[in-house]
Short mmCIF file of C-alpha atoms and ligand atoms in Angstrom, two decimals:
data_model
loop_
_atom_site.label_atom_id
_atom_site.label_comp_id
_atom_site.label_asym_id
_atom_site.label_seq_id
_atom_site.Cartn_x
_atom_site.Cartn_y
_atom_site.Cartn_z
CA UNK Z 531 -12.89 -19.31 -2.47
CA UNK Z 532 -9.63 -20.49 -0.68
CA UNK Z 533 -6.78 -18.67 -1.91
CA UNK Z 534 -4.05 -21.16 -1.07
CA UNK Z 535 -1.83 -18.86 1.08
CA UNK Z 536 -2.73 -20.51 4.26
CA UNK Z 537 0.28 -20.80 6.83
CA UNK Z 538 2.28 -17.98 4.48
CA UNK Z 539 4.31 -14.85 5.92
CA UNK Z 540 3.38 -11.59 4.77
CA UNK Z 541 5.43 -8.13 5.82
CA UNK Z 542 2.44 -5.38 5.83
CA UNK Z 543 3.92 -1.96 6.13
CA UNK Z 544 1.87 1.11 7.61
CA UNK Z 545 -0.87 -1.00 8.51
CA UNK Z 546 -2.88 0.20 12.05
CA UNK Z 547 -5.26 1.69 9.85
CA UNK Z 548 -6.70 2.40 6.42
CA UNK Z 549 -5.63 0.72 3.58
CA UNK Z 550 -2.57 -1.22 4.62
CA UNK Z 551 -4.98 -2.37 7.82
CA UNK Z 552 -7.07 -3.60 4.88
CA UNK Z 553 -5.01 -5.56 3.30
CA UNK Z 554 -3.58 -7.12 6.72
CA UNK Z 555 -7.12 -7.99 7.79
CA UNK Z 556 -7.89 -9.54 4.31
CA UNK Z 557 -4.56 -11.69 4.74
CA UNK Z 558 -5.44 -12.96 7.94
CA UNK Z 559 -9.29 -14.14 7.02
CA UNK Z 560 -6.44 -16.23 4.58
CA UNK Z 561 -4.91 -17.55 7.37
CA UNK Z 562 -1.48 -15.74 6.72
CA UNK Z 563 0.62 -15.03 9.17
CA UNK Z 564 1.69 -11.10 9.46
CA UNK Z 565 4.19 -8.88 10.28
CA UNK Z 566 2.59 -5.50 10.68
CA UNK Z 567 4.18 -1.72 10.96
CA UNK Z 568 3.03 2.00 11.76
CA UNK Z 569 5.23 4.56 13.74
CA UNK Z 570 2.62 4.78 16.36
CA UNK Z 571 2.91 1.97 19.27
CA UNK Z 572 -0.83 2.12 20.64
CA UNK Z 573 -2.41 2.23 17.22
CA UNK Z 574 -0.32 -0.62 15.65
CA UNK Z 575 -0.40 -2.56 18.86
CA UNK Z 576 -4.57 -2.21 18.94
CA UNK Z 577 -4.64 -3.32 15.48
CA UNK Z 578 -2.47 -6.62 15.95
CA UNK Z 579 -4.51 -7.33 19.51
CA UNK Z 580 -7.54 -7.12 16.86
CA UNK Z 581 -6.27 -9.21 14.52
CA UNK Z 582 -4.90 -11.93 17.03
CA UNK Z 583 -8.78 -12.26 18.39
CA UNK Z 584 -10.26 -12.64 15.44
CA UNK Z 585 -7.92 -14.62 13.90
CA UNK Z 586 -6.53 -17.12 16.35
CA UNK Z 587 -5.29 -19.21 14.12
CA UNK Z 588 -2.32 -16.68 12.95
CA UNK Z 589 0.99 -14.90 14.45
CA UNK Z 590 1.10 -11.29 14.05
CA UNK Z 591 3.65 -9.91 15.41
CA UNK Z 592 4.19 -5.69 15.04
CA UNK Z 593 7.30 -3.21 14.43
CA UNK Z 594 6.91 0.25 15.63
CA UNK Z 595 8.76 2.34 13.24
CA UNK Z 596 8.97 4.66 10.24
CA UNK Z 597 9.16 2.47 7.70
CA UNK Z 598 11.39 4.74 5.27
CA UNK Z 599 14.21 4.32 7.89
CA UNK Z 600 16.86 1.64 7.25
CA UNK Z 601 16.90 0.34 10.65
CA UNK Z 602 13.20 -0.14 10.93
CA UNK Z 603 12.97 -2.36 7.64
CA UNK Z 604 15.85 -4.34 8.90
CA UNK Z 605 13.80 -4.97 11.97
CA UNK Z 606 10.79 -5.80 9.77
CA UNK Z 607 12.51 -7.99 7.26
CA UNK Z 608 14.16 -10.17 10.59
CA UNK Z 609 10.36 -10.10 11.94
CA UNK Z 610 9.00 -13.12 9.64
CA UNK Z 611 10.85 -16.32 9.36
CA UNK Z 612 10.34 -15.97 5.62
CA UNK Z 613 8.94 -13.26 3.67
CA UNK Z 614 6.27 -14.81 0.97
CA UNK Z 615 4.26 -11.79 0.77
CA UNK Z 616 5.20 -8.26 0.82
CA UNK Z 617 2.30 -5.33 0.82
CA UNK Z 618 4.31 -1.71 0.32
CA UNK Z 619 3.03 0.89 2.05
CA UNK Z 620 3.57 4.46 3.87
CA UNK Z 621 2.00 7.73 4.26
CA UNK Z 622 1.75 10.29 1.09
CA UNK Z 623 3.18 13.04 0.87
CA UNK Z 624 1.98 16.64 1.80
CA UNK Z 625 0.31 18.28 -0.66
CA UNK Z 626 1.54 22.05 -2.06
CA UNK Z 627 3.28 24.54 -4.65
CA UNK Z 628 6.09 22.71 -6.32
CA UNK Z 629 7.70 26.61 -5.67
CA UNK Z 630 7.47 25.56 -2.18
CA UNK Z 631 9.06 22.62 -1.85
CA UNK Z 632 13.23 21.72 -1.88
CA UNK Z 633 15.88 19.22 -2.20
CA UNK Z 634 14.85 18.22 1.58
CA UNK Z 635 11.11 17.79 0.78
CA UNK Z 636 11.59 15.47 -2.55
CA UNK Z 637 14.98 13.34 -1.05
CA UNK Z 638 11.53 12.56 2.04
CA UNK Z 639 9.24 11.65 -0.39
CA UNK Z 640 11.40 10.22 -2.33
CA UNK Z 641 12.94 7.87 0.07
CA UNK Z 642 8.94 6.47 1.59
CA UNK Z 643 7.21 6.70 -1.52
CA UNK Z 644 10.13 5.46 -3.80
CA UNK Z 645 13.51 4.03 -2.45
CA UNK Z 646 11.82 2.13 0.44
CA UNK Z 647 9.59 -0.18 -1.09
CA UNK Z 648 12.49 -0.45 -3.49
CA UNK Z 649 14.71 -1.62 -0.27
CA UNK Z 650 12.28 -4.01 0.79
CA UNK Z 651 11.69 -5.55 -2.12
CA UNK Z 652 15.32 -5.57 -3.04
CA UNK Z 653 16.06 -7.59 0.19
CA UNK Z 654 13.18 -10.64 -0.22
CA UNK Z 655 12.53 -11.10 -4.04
CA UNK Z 656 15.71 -13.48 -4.48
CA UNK Z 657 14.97 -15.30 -1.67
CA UNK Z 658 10.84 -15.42 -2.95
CA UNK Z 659 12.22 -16.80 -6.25
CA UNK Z 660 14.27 -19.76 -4.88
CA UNK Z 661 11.16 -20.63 -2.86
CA UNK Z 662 8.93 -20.71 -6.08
CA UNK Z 663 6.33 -18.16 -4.88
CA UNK Z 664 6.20 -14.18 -3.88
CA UNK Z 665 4.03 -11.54 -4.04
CA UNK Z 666 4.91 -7.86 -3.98
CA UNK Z 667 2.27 -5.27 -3.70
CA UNK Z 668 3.08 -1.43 -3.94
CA UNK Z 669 0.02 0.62 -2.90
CA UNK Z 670 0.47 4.14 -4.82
CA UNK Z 671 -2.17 6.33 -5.79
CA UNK Z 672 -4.74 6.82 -8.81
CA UNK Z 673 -2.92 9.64 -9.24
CA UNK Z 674 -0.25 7.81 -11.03
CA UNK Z 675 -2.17 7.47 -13.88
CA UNK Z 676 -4.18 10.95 -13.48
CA UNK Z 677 -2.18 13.36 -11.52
CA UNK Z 678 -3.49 16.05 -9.32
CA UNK Z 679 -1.47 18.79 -9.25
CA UNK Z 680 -1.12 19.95 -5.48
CA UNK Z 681 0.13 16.35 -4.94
CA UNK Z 682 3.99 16.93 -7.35
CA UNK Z 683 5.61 15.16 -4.10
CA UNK Z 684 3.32 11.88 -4.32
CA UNK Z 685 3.16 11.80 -8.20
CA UNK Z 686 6.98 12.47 -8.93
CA UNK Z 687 7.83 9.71 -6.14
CA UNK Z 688 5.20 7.19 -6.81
CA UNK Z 689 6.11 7.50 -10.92
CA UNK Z 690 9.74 6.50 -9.69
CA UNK Z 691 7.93 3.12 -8.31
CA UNK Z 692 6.07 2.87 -10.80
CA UNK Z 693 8.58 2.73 -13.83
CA UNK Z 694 10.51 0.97 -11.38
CA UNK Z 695 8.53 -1.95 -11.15
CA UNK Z 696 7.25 -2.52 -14.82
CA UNK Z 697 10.54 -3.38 -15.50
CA UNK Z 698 11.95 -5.72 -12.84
CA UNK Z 699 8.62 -7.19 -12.63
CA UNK Z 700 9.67 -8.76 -16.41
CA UNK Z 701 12.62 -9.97 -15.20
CA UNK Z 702 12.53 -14.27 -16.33
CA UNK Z 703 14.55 -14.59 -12.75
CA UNK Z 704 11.30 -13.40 -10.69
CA UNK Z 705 8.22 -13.69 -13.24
CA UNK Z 706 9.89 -16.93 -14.28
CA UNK Z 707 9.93 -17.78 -10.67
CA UNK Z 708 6.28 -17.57 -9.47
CA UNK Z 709 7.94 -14.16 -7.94
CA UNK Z 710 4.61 -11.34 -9.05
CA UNK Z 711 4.96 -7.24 -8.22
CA UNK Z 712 2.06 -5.05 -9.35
CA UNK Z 713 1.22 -1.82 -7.84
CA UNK Z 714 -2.38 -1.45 -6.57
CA UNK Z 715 -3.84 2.19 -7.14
CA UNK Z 716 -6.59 3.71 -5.11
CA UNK Z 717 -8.88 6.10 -5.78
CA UNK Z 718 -10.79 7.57 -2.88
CA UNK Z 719 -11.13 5.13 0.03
CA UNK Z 720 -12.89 6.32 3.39
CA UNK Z 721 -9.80 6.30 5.96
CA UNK Z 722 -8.42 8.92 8.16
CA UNK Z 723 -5.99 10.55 5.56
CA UNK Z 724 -9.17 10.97 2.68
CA UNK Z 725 -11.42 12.49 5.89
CA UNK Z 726 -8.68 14.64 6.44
CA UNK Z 727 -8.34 15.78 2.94
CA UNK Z 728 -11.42 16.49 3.18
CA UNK Z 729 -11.33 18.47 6.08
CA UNK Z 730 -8.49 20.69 4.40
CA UNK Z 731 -10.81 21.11 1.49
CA UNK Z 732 -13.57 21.90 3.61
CA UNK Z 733 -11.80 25.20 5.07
CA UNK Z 734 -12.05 27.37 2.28
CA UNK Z 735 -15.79 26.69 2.31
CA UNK Z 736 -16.45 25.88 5.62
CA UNK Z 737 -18.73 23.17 4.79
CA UNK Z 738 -17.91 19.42 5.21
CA UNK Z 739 -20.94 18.25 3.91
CA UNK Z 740 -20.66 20.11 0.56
CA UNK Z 741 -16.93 18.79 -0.19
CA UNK Z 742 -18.14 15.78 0.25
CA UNK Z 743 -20.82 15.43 -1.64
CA UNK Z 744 -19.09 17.03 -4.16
CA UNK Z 745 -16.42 14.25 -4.11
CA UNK Z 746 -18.31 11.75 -4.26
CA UNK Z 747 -19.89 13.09 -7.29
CA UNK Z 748 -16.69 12.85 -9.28
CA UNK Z 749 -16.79 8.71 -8.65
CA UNK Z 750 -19.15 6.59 -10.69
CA UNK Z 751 -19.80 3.98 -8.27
CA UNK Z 752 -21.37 7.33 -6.11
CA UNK Z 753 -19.59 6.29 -2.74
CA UNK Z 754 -15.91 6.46 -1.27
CA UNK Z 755 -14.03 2.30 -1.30
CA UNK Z 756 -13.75 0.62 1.80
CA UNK Z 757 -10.38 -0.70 3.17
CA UNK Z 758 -12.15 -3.99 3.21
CA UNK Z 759 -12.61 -3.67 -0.35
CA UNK Z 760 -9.35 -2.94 -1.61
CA UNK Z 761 -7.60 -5.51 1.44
CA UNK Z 762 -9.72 -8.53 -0.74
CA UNK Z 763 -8.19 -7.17 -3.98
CA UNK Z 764 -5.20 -7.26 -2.88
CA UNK Z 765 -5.29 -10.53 -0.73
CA UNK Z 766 -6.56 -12.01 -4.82
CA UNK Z 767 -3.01 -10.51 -5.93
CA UNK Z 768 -1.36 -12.13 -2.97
CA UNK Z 769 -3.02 -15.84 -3.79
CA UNK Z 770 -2.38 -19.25 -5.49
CA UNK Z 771 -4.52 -17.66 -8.11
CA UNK Z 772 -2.25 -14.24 -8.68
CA UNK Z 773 0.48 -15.84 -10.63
CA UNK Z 774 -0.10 -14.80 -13.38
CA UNK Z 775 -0.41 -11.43 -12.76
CA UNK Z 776 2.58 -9.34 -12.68
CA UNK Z 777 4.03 -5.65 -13.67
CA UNK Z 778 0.49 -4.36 -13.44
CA UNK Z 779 -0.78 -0.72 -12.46
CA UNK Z 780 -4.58 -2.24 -10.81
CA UNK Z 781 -7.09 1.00 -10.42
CA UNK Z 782 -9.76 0.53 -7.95
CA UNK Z 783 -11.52 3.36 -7.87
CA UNK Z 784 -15.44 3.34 -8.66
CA UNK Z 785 -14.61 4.27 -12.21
CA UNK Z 786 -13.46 7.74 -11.26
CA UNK Z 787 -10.93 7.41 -13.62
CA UNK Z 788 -12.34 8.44 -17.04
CA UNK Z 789 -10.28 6.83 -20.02
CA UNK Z 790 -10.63 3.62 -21.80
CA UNK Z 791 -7.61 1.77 -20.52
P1 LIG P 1486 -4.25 6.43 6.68
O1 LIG P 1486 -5.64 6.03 6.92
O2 LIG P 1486 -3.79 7.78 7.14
O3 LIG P 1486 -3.29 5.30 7.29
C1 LIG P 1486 -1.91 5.41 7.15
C2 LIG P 1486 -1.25 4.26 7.92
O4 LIG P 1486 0.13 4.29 7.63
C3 LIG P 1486 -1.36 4.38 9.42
O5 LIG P 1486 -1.39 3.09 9.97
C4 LIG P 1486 -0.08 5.12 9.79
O6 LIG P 1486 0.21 4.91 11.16
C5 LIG P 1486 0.88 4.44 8.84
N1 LIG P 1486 2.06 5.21 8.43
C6 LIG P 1486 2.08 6.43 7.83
N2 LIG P 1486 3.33 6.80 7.55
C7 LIG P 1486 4.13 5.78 7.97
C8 LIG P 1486 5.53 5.57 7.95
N3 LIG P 1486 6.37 6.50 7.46
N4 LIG P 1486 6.03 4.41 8.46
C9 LIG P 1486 5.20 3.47 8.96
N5 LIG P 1486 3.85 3.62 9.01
C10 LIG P 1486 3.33 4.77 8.52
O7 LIG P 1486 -3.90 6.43 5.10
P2 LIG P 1486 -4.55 5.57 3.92
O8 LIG P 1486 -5.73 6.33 3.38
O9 LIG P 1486 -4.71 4.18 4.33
O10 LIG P 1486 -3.42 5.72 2.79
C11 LIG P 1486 -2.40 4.76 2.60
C12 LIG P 1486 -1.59 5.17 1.37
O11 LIG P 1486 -2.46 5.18 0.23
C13 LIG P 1486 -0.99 6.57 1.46
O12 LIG P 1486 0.28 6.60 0.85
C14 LIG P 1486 -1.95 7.41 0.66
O13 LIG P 1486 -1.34 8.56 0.10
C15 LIG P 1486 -2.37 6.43 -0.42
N6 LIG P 1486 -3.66 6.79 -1.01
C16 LIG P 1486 -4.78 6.80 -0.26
C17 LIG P 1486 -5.99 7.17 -0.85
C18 LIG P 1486 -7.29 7.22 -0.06
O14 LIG P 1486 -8.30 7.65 -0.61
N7 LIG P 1486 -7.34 6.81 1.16
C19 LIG P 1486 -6.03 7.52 -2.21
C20 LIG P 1486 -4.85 7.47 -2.96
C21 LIG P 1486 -3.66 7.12 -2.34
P3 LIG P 1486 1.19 5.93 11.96
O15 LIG P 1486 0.70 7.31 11.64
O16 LIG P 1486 1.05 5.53 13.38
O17 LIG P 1486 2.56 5.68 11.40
#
């Protein structure tokens, strides 16, 4: 299926590895031309020498950079000639006691989780609407619609998005416009911040294996997503074909989650 974004610019932030690497690899097999971030220069630099070999066909070009700083999404938005797609993306937060945690530790996860996607988008959806196409992907967290309560930091922020975006998403000026934002929520994907979870969860117990297995009992499908997986969902979003999706909250999860809608 050709998606019809050949020869489009997409801004991928936090994307060396996991899911935002997932979504960048599933945007180049469509021939888009990226823009790629992560605060580490080896990692991100690895990735885009990856991506350029097996996808001669496309510019990537990288930023090195936490993304939640203003000076690193200025450097990102000036990165791509024009920005037709835009994947949101950044580390959670750490997980804890909400007794733990102050002004300091919300205004952080606040400002990657919440106020920087809303930056990002706030700078290229105008611009996407006098073009006549955009597409704006948030990825969040399953736990927006079923919270777990060690992560307050991740849920609090990523609710901000999320009521955020169901309403400017209805605006006629970008729906109206061929302009879509949705928010993409995972469940449990196999990257390095799910082994590491793991790995947390696996100290108490001492036993990998176990948590594991136990984890993957919790999911239907009986297995952890791939980043490939969720990069082809949301390279569908991103296409020709996604325009008529918009102000959505997308689960992909194996079914983990339990209720009817
Ligand atoms: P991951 O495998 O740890 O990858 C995170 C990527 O983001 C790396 O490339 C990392 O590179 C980059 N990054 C992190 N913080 C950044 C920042 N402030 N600025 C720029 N780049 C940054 O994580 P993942 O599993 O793909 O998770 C991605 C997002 O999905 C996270 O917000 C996570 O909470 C959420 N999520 C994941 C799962 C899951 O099962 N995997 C489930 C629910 C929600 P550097 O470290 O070099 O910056």
């Amino acid at each position: 299926m050709d998606l019809g974004i050949s020869g489009r610019w997409a801004i991928v932030c936090a994307a060396s590895q996991g899911l935002g690497k997932g979504c960048a690899e599933a945007l180049a097999h469509e021939g888009v031309n990226l823009v790629i971030n992560a605060r580490t220069a080896e990692t991100l630099e690895q990735t885009a020498t990856e991506l350029r070999a097996r996808f001669p066909a496309i510019e990537v070009r990288t930023v090195v950079g936490d993304v939640a700083q203003t000076d690193i999404q200025e450097t990102l938005l000036a990165a791509a000639p024009q920005v037709d797609i835009l994947v949101n993306n950044a580390g959670g937060p750490p997980p804890g006691d909400f007794r733990d945690w102050d002004r300091t530790d919300w205004l952080k996860a606040l400002d990657a989780n919440m106020l920087t996607p809303i930056a990002l988008m706030k700078a290229v959806v105008d611009g996407m609407a006098e073009r006549g196409f955009g597409r704006v992907i948030n990825i969040t967290s399953g736990a927006v619609k079923a919270p777990i309560d060690i992560l307050g930091l991740s849920n609090g922020a990523r609710s901000g998005l999320t009521g955020f975006i169901a309403g400017v998403a209805r605006q006629h000026r970008l729906a109206g416009k061929n302009v879509t934002l949705n928010n993409l929520l995972p469940g449990a994907f196999d990257t390095a911040r799910l082994q590491k979870t793991l790995q947390v969860a696996s100290q108490a117990n001492g036993d990998l294996n176990a948590v594991t297995e136990a984890r993957i009992k919790t999911i239907p499908a009986a297995r952890f997503g791939t980043p490939e997986e969720f990069g082809a969902y949301c390279a569908f979003l991103c296409s020709n074909y996604g325009g008529y999706i918009t102000g959505q909250n997308l689960l992909i999860d194996g079914g983990a989650y339990p209720g009817t809608f």
